[in-house]
CSV table of C-alpha atoms and ligand atoms in Angstrom, one decimal:
chain,number,residue,atom,x,y,z
A,169,UNK,CA,-22.4,5.3,-0.6
A,170,UNK,CA,-20.9,3.8,2.6
A,171,UNK,CA,-19.4,6.5,4.5
A,172,UNK,CA,-16.2,5.4,6.6
A,173,UNK,CA,-16.5,6.2,10.4
A,174,UNK,CA,-13.6,8.8,9.8
A,175,UNK,CA,-12.0,10.0,6.5
A,176,UNK,CA,-9.0,7.9,5.3
A,177,UNK,CA,-6.1,10.7,5.9
A,178,UNK,CA,-2.6,10.3,5.2
A,179,UNK,CA,0.0,7.6,4.7
A,180,UNK,CA,-1.3,3.9,4.6
A,181,UNK,CA,1.5,1.3,5.0
A,182,UNK,CA,0.8,-1.7,2.8
A,183,UNK,CA,1.8,-4.4,5.6
A,184,UNK,CA,4.2,-7.0,5.4
A,185,UNK,CA,3.1,-10.6,6.9
A,186,UNK,CA,5.8,-11.4,9.2
A,187,UNK,CA,7.1,-15.4,9.0
A,188,UNK,CA,9.1,-17.4,11.1
A,189,UNK,CA,12.1,-19.1,9.4
A,190,UNK,CA,9.8,-21.9,9.0
A,191,UNK,CA,7.3,-20.2,6.8
A,192,UNK,CA,4.5,-19.9,9.2
A,193,UNK,CA,2.8,-16.8,10.0
A,194,UNK,CA,4.7,-14.7,13.1
A,195,UNK,CA,1.5,-13.5,14.7
A,196,UNK,CA,3.6,-12.5,17.9
A,197,UNK,CA,5.3,-9.5,16.3
A,198,UNK,CA,2.3,-7.8,14.9
A,199,UNK,CA,1.4,-5.7,18.2
A,200,UNK,CA,5.2,-4.4,17.9
A,201,UNK,CA,4.8,-3.7,14.3
A,202,UNK,CA,1.8,-1.2,15.1
A,203,UNK,CA,3.6,0.7,17.6
A,204,UNK,CA,6.6,0.9,15.3
A,205,UNK,CA,4.6,2.3,12.4
A,206,UNK,CA,2.5,4.9,14.6
A,207,UNK,CA,5.5,6.1,17.1
A,208,UNK,CA,8.7,5.6,14.6
A,209,UNK,CA,7.1,6.3,11.1
A,210,UNK,CA,3.8,8.5,11.8
A,211,UNK,CA,1.8,5.9,10.1
A,212,UNK,CA,-1.6,5.5,11.3
A,213,UNK,CA,-3.6,3.3,8.3
A,214,UNK,CA,-2.8,-0.1,7.4
A,215,UNK,CA,-3.8,-2.3,4.2
A,216,UNK,CA,-3.5,-5.6,4.9
A,217,UNK,CA,-2.8,-8.9,3.0
A,218,UNK,CA,-2.0,-6.9,-0.3
A,219,UNK,CA,1.1,-7.4,-2.6
A,220,UNK,CA,3.6,-6.6,0.3
A,221,UNK,CA,1.7,-9.0,2.8
A,222,UNK,CA,1.8,-11.9,0.3
A,223,UNK,CA,-1.9,-12.1,0.6
A,224,UNK,CA,-2.4,-14.1,-2.5
A,225,UNK,CA,0.3,-16.6,-1.2
A,226,UNK,CA,-1.9,-17.0,2.0
A,227,UNK,CA,-4.7,-19.3,2.8
A,228,UNK,CA,-8.0,-18.4,3.2
A,229,UNK,CA,-7.7,-19.3,6.9
A,230,UNK,CA,-4.5,-17.5,7.4
A,231,UNK,CA,-5.9,-14.4,5.8
A,232,UNK,CA,-8.7,-14.3,8.2
A,233,UNK,CA,-6.3,-14.9,11.2
A,234,UNK,CA,-3.7,-12.1,9.7
A,235,UNK,CA,-6.8,-9.7,9.3
A,236,UNK,CA,-8.0,-10.4,12.8
A,237,UNK,CA,-4.8,-9.9,14.4
A,238,UNK,CA,-3.9,-6.7,12.7
A,239,UNK,CA,-7.4,-5.2,13.5
A,240,UNK,CA,-7.2,-6.1,17.1
A,241,UNK,CA,-3.7,-5.2,17.6
A,242,UNK,CA,-4.4,-1.6,15.9
A,243,UNK,CA,-7.4,-1.3,18.0
A,244,UNK,CA,-7.4,2.4,19.7
A,245,UNK,CA,-4.0,3.1,18.0
A,246,UNK,CA,-4.4,2.9,13.9
A,247,UNK,CA,-7.0,5.2,12.6
A,248,UNK,CA,-8.1,2.7,9.8
A,249,UNK,CA,-7.3,-0.9,8.8
A,250,UNK,CA,-8.3,-1.9,5.4
A,251,UNK,CA,-8.4,-5.4,4.4
A,252,UNK,CA,-7.5,-6.6,0.7
A,253,UNK,CA,-9.6,-9.4,0.0
A,254,UNK,CA,-9.0,-10.1,-3.6
A,255,UNK,CA,-9.0,-13.6,-4.8
A,256,UNK,CA,-9.7,-15.8,-7.7
A,257,UNK,CA,-12.4,-17.6,-6.5
A,258,UNK,CA,-15.5,-15.5,-6.3
A,259,UNK,CA,-16.5,-17.1,-3.1
A,260,UNK,CA,-13.1,-16.9,-0.9
A,261,UNK,CA,-13.4,-13.2,-2.1
A,262,UNK,CA,-16.9,-12.7,-0.5
A,263,UNK,CA,-15.9,-15.0,2.3
A,264,UNK,CA,-13.2,-12.7,3.0
A,265,UNK,CA,-15.2,-9.5,2.7
A,266,UNK,CA,-18.0,-10.9,5.1
A,267,UNK,CA,-15.2,-11.5,7.6
A,268,UNK,CA,-13.4,-8.3,7.5
A,269,UNK,CA,-17.0,-6.6,8.3
A,270,UNK,CA,-17.3,-9.0,11.3
A,271,UNK,CA,-14.0,-8.2,12.9
A,272,UNK,CA,-14.7,-4.4,12.5
A,273,UNK,CA,-12.1,-3.6,9.5
A,274,UNK,CA,-12.6,-0.2,8.2
A,275,UNK,CA,-12.6,-1.0,4.4
A,276,UNK,CA,-12.2,-3.6,1.9
A,277,UNK,CA,-10.1,-3.3,-1.2
A,278,UNK,CA,-10.0,-5.8,-4.4
A,279,UNK,CA,-7.6,-6.8,-7.3
A,280,UNK,CA,-9.1,-7.9,-10.7
A,281,UNK,CA,-9.0,-11.6,-10.8
A,282,UNK,CA,-5.8,-12.4,-12.7
A,283,UNK,CA,-6.0,-16.1,-14.0
A,284,UNK,CA,-9.1,-16.3,-15.7
A,285,UNK,CA,-9.7,-12.3,-16.3
A,286,UNK,CA,-12.5,-10.1,-17.0
A,287,UNK,CA,-11.9,-9.0,-20.0
A,288,UNK,CA,-13.6,-5.7,-20.1
A,289,UNK,CA,-14.9,-3.1,-17.6
A,290,UNK,CA,-18.6,-4.4,-17.6
A,291,UNK,CA,-17.2,-8.2,-16.6
A,292,UNK,CA,-14.6,-6.5,-14.1
A,293,UNK,CA,-17.4,-4.4,-12.4
A,294,UNK,CA,-19.7,-7.4,-12.1
A,295,UNK,CA,-17.0,-9.3,-10.3
A,296,UNK,CA,-16.1,-6.3,-7.9
A,297,UNK,CA,-20.2,-5.7,-7.5
A,298,UNK,CA,-20.5,-9.1,-6.0
A,299,UNK,CA,-17.9,-9.0,-3.7
A,300,UNK,CA,-18.7,-5.5,-2.3
A,301,UNK,CA,-22.3,-7.0,-1.9
A,302,UNK,CA,-20.9,-9.4,1.0
A,303,UNK,CA,-19.9,-6.7,2.9
A,304,UNK,CA,-22.6,-3.8,2.3
A,305,UNK,CA,-21.6,-1.7,5.0
A,306,UNK,CA,-17.9,-1.2,4.6
A,307,UNK,CA,-16.4,1.0,2.2
A,308,UNK,CA,-14.8,-0.8,-1.2
A,309,UNK,CA,-11.6,0.2,-2.7
A,310,UNK,CA,-10.6,-1.1,-6.1
A,311,UNK,CA,-7.1,-2.1,-6.4
A,312,UNK,CA,-5.5,-1.0,-9.7
A,313,UNK,CA,-2.2,-2.8,-10.2
A,314,UNK,CA,-2.0,-3.9,-13.9
A,315,UNK,CA,1.5,-5.1,-13.7
A,316,UNK,CA,0.8,-7.8,-11.3
A,317,UNK,CA,-2.8,-8.8,-12.3
A,318,UNK,CA,-2.2,-8.5,-16.2
A,319,UNK,CA,-5.5,-6.8,-16.3
A,320,UNK,CA,-5.0,-3.5,-18.2
A,321,UNK,CA,-8.5,-2.1,-18.1
A,322,UNK,CA,-7.6,1.7,-17.6
A,323,UNK,CA,-8.7,3.0,-14.1
A,324,UNK,CA,-10.2,5.7,-15.7
A,325,UNK,CA,-12.7,3.5,-17.5
A,326,UNK,CA,-13.4,1.4,-14.5
A,327,UNK,CA,-14.4,4.3,-12.3
A,328,UNK,CA,-16.7,5.7,-15.3
A,329,UNK,CA,-20.2,5.1,-13.5
A,330,UNK,CA,-19.0,2.7,-10.8
A,331,UNK,CA,-20.9,3.9,-7.9
A,332,UNK,CA,-24.2,3.4,-9.8
A,333,UNK,CA,-23.1,-0.2,-9.8
A,334,UNK,CA,-21.5,-0.4,-6.5
A,335,UNK,CA,-22.9,1.8,-3.9
A,336,UNK,CA,-20.1,1.2,-1.3
A,337,UNK,CA,-17.3,2.6,-3.7
A,338,UNK,CA,-15.3,4.7,-2.0
A,339,UNK,CA,-12.0,4.7,-3.9
A,340,UNK,CA,-8.9,3.8,-6.1
A,341,UNK,CA,-5.8,2.4,-4.9
A,342,UNK,CA,-3.5,3.0,-8.2
A,343,UNK,CA,-0.2,1.2,-8.2
A,344,UNK,CA,0.5,2.0,-11.9
A,345,UNK,CA,3.1,4.6,-13.5
A,346,UNK,CA,0.5,5.9,-16.0
A,347,UNK,CA,-0.1,9.0,-14.7
A,348,UNK,CA,-2.2,10.1,-17.5
A,349,UNK,CA,-4.6,7.6,-16.4
A,350,UNK,CA,-4.5,8.7,-12.8
A,351,UNK,CA,-4.8,12.3,-13.5
A,352,UNK,CA,-8.0,11.3,-15.4
A,353,UNK,CA,-9.4,9.5,-12.6
A,354,UNK,CA,-9.3,12.4,-10.5
A,355,UNK,CA,-10.3,14.8,-13.3
A,356,UNK,CA,-13.3,12.9,-14.3
A,357,UNK,CA,-14.5,12.6,-10.5
A,358,UNK,CA,-14.2,16.1,-9.1
A,359,UNK,CA,-17.7,15.6,-8.2
A,360,UNK,CA,-17.2,12.8,-6.1
A,361,UNK,CA,-16.0,12.3,-2.8
A,362,UNK,CA,-13.5,9.6,-3.9
A,363,UNK,CA,-10.2,8.7,-2.2
A,364,UNK,CA,-7.3,8.4,-4.5
A,365,UNK,CA,-4.7,6.3,-2.9
A,366,UNK,CA,-1.5,6.4,-5.0
A,367,UNK,CA,0.9,3.5,-4.9
A,368,UNK,CA,4.1,4.3,-6.7
A,369,UNK,CA,6.3,5.9,-4.1
A,370,UNK,CA,9.0,6.8,-6.2
A,371,UNK,CA,6.3,9.1,-8.3
A,372,UNK,CA,4.4,10.2,-5.4
A,373,UNK,CA,5.1,14.1,-6.0
A,374,UNK,CA,4.0,13.9,-9.3
A,375,UNK,CA,0.5,12.4,-8.3
A,376,UNK,CA,0.4,14.9,-5.5
A,377,UNK,CA,0.6,17.5,-8.1
A,378,UNK,CA,-2.1,16.0,-10.4
A,379,UNK,CA,-4.4,14.9,-7.6
A,380,UNK,CA,-3.6,17.0,-4.4
A,381,UNK,CA,-4.3,20.6,-5.3
A,382,UNK,CA,-6.7,23.0,-3.7
A,383,UNK,CA,-9.1,22.8,-6.4
A,384,UNK,CA,-9.3,19.2,-6.6
A,385,UNK,CA,-8.3,18.2,-3.1
A,386,UNK,CA,-9.5,14.7,-2.9
A,387,UNK,CA,-6.6,12.9,-3.4
A,388,UNK,CA,-6.4,12.0,0.5
A,389,UNK,CA,-4.1,9.2,0.7
A,390,UNK,CA,-1.2,7.4,-0.4
A,391,UNK,CA,-0.8,3.8,-0.1
A,392,UNK,CA,2.8,1.8,-0.6
A,393,UNK,CA,5.5,-0.4,1.0
A,394,UNK,CA,7.8,1.9,1.8
A,395,UNK,CA,5.8,3.7,4.3
A,396,UNK,CA,6.7,0.9,6.8
A,397,UNK,CA,10.5,2.5,6.7
A,398,UNK,CA,10.1,5.6,4.9
A,399,UNK,CA,7.0,6.9,6.5
A,400,UNK,CA,8.6,9.6,8.2
A,401,UNK,CA,10.7,10.8,5.2
A,402,UNK,CA,7.5,10.9,3.1
A,403,UNK,CA,5.6,12.7,5.7
A,404,UNK,CA,8.1,15.4,5.6
A,405,UNK,CA,7.9,15.5,1.6
A,406,UNK,CA,4.0,15.6,2.3
A,407,UNK,CA,4.3,18.6,5.1
A,408,UNK,CA,6.5,20.3,2.7
A,409,UNK,CA,4.0,20.0,-0.4
A,410,UNK,CA,1.3,21.1,2.1
A,411,UNK,CA,3.2,24.7,2.9
A,412,UNK,CA,3.9,24.9,-0.8
A,413,UNK,CA,7.7,24.6,-0.3
A,414,UNK,CA,8.0,22.9,-3.2
A,415,UNK,CA,12.0,22.6,-3.4
A,416,UNK,CA,11.9,20.6,-0.2
A,417,UNK,CA,9.3,18.5,-1.4
A,418,UNK,CA,11.1,17.9,-4.3
A,419,UNK,CA,14.3,17.2,-2.2
A,420,UNK,CA,12.8,14.8,-0.3
A,421,UNK,CA,11.1,13.1,-3.3
A,422,UNK,CA,14.7,12.8,-5.0
A,423,UNK,CA,16.1,11.3,-1.7
A,424,UNK,CA,13.3,8.6,-1.4
A,425,UNK,CA,14.2,7.9,-5.2
A,426,UNK,CA,17.8,7.6,-4.5
A,427,UNK,CA,16.9,4.5,-2.3
A,428,UNK,CA,14.6,3.1,-4.3
A,429,UNK,CA,16.5,3.7,-8.1
A,430,UNK,CA,19.4,1.8,-6.0
A,431,UNK,CA,17.2,-1.3,-4.6
A,432,UNK,CA,15.6,-1.6,-8.1
A,433,UNK,CA,18.8,-1.9,-9.7
A,434,UNK,CA,19.6,-4.5,-7.3
A,435,UNK,CA,16.4,-6.2,-7.7
A,436,UNK,CA,13.6,-5.2,-5.6
A,437,UNK,CA,10.3,-6.9,-4.4
A,438,UNK,CA,8.4,-8.0,-1.6
A,439,UNK,CA,11.1,-10.3,-0.6
A,440,UNK,CA,13.7,-7.3,-0.3
A,441,UNK,CA,11.1,-5.5,1.3
A,442,UNK,CA,11.0,-7.7,4.1
A,443,UNK,CA,14.8,-7.5,4.6
A,444,UNK,CA,14.7,-3.8,4.7
A,445,UNK,CA,11.9,-3.6,7.1
A,446,UNK,CA,14.0,-6.1,9.2
A,447,UNK,CA,17.1,-4.0,9.3
A,448,UNK,CA,15.4,-0.8,9.8
A,449,UNK,CA,12.7,-1.5,12.4
A,450,UNK,CA,14.6,-4.3,14.1
A,451,UNK,CA,11.3,-6.5,14.0
A,452,UNK,CA,12.0,-9.9,12.3
A,453,UNK,CA,10.0,-10.0,9.1
A,454,UNK,CA,11.7,-13.3,8.3
A,455,UNK,CA,11.7,-15.2,4.7
A,456,UNK,CA,9.0,-14.5,2.3
A,457,UNK,CA,6.7,-17.7,1.1
A,458,UNK,CA,7.5,-19.8,-2.0
A,459,UNK,CA,7.6,-18.8,-4.8
A,460,UNK,CA,9.3,-16.2,-3.6
A,461,UNK,CA,13.0,-16.2,-2.4
A,462,UNK,CA,14.8,-14.8,0.6
A,463,UNK,CA,16.6,-11.7,-0.2
A,464,UNK,CA,20.5,-12.4,-0.7
A,465,UNK,CA,22.6,-11.1,1.9
A,466,UNK,CA,24.5,-9.0,-0.5
A,467,UNK,CA,21.3,-7.4,-1.4
A,468,UNK,CA,20.9,-6.9,2.7
A,469,UNK,CA,24.5,-5.5,3.0
A,470,UNK,CA,24.2,-3.3,0.1
A,471,UNK,CA,20.8,-2.0,0.9
A,472,UNK,CA,21.9,-1.2,4.6
A,473,UNK,CA,24.8,0.7,3.2
A,474,UNK,CA,22.7,3.0,1.2
A,475,UNK,CA,20.2,3.3,4.0
A,476,UNK,CA,23.1,4.6,6.1
A,477,UNK,CA,24.5,7.0,3.4
A,478,UNK,CA,21.0,8.5,3.0
A,479,UNK,CA,20.7,8.7,7.0
A,480,UNK,CA,17.6,6.5,6.8
A,481,UNK,CA,19.0,4.4,9.7
A,482,UNK,CA,19.9,6.3,12.9
A,483,UNK,CA,22.9,5.0,13.9
A,484,UNK,CA,24.8,7.9,15.3
A,485,UNK,CA,28.3,6.1,14.9
A,486,UNK,CA,27.9,6.3,11.1
A,487,UNK,CA,26.8,9.8,10.6
A,488,UNK,CA,30.2,11.3,9.9
A,489,UNK,CA,31.0,9.0,6.3
A,490,UNK,CA,27.9,10.6,5.3
A,491,UNK,CA,28.1,12.1,2.2
A,492,UNK,CA,24.6,12.1,0.6
A,493,UNK,CA,22.1,12.5,3.4
A,494,UNK,CA,19.1,14.6,2.5
A,495,UNK,CA,18.1,17.2,4.0
B,557,SI3,C1,4.3,-3.6,-7.2
B,557,SI3,C2,4.8,-2.9,-5.5
B,557,SI3,O1,4.9,-4.0,-4.9
B,557,SI3,N1,4.2,-1.9,-5.7
B,557,SI3,C3,4.4,-1.3,-4.3
B,557,SI3,C4,5.2,0.1,-4.1
B,557,SI3,O2,5.2,0.5,-2.9
B,557,SI3,C5,6.5,-0.3,-4.6
B,557,SI3,O3,6.9,-1.4,-3.9
B,557,SI3,C6,7.3,1.1,-4.7
B,557,SI3,O4,6.9,2.1,-5.5
B,557,SI3,C7,8.7,0.8,-5.1
B,557,SI3,O5,8.6,0.5,-6.3
B,557,SI3,C8,2.8,-0.9,-3.6
B,557,SI3,O6,2.3,-0.5,-4.7
B,557,SI3,C9,2.2,-2.4,-3.6
B,557,SI3,C10,1.2,-2.2,-2.3
B,557,SI3,O7,0.8,-1.2,-2.0
B,557,SI3,C11,0.7,-3.5,-1.9
B,557,SI3,O8,1.3,-4.1,-1.1
B,557,SI3,O9,-0.4,-3.9,-1.8
């Protein structure tokens, strides 16, 4: 198994791909974005060109350039840069994997191909294996996101025997709400040093309970979109959990849930994540690329009011009216 230079630890932000109002990638703000994550959110790992990064809506040459920019701007600032290289075409995926290795990324991740789909675990593994082989020195993560790929092969099944087929296999990025499947992945792989990257922010505490006890201890990190702007809050929850202050950890989780629950009811996805991040960080993330539509003004106004009431936006002048800020 390839061993990463350093173990992946802590929060991993699924980065947004900033765009100009004309729909081109806005490379000029990526350096500022890195500094924001590190200094303001305490996030030192990133996952590039994933769902939040609209990776599958970018051309291959754009994906290469975005990956390069994050690796370059993150040098000596970030701990790890993992690049999502999944694509419908095996050849494109291999090209991106090789490119990630050439530019000095710290790992690659791959989703299941989602148009002509693998119909069982063995076929899926065969695809993943071919991609991983294009970057034989890079740690490899399988990105399980069945709601978007439509590939519903349980992660537990995929992991069974995977290391024999893919020697660089390093871990699982789990973006699903099936906590039975997640917990079984952890339980059945106690003897292996896999990383389990949980990707459903509103359920993170439950996943911590399933996978991050002293006995298991291998769920090293958490990978998701809200860590772009709620990284600090999520770190507080992780710290509370670590010192076994479960009541505080639960308060933090409830607080994060109040926000996510609110925006989910308004309609929440990548477009809305871009709008929220722009609001919180002050860095323009721009519109998403078609077929996504820009978040509405109404959404942004409502989200802003909620962020303020939860004290997620540090505007001192509004703190007086704050009725539900979380401790
Ligand atoms: C479907 C989806 O976009 N899930 C998000 C979550 O962060 C999600 O936005 C959050 O849990 C709110 O539901 C991440 O898991 C996605 C992700 O990690 C990525 O961008 O690759």
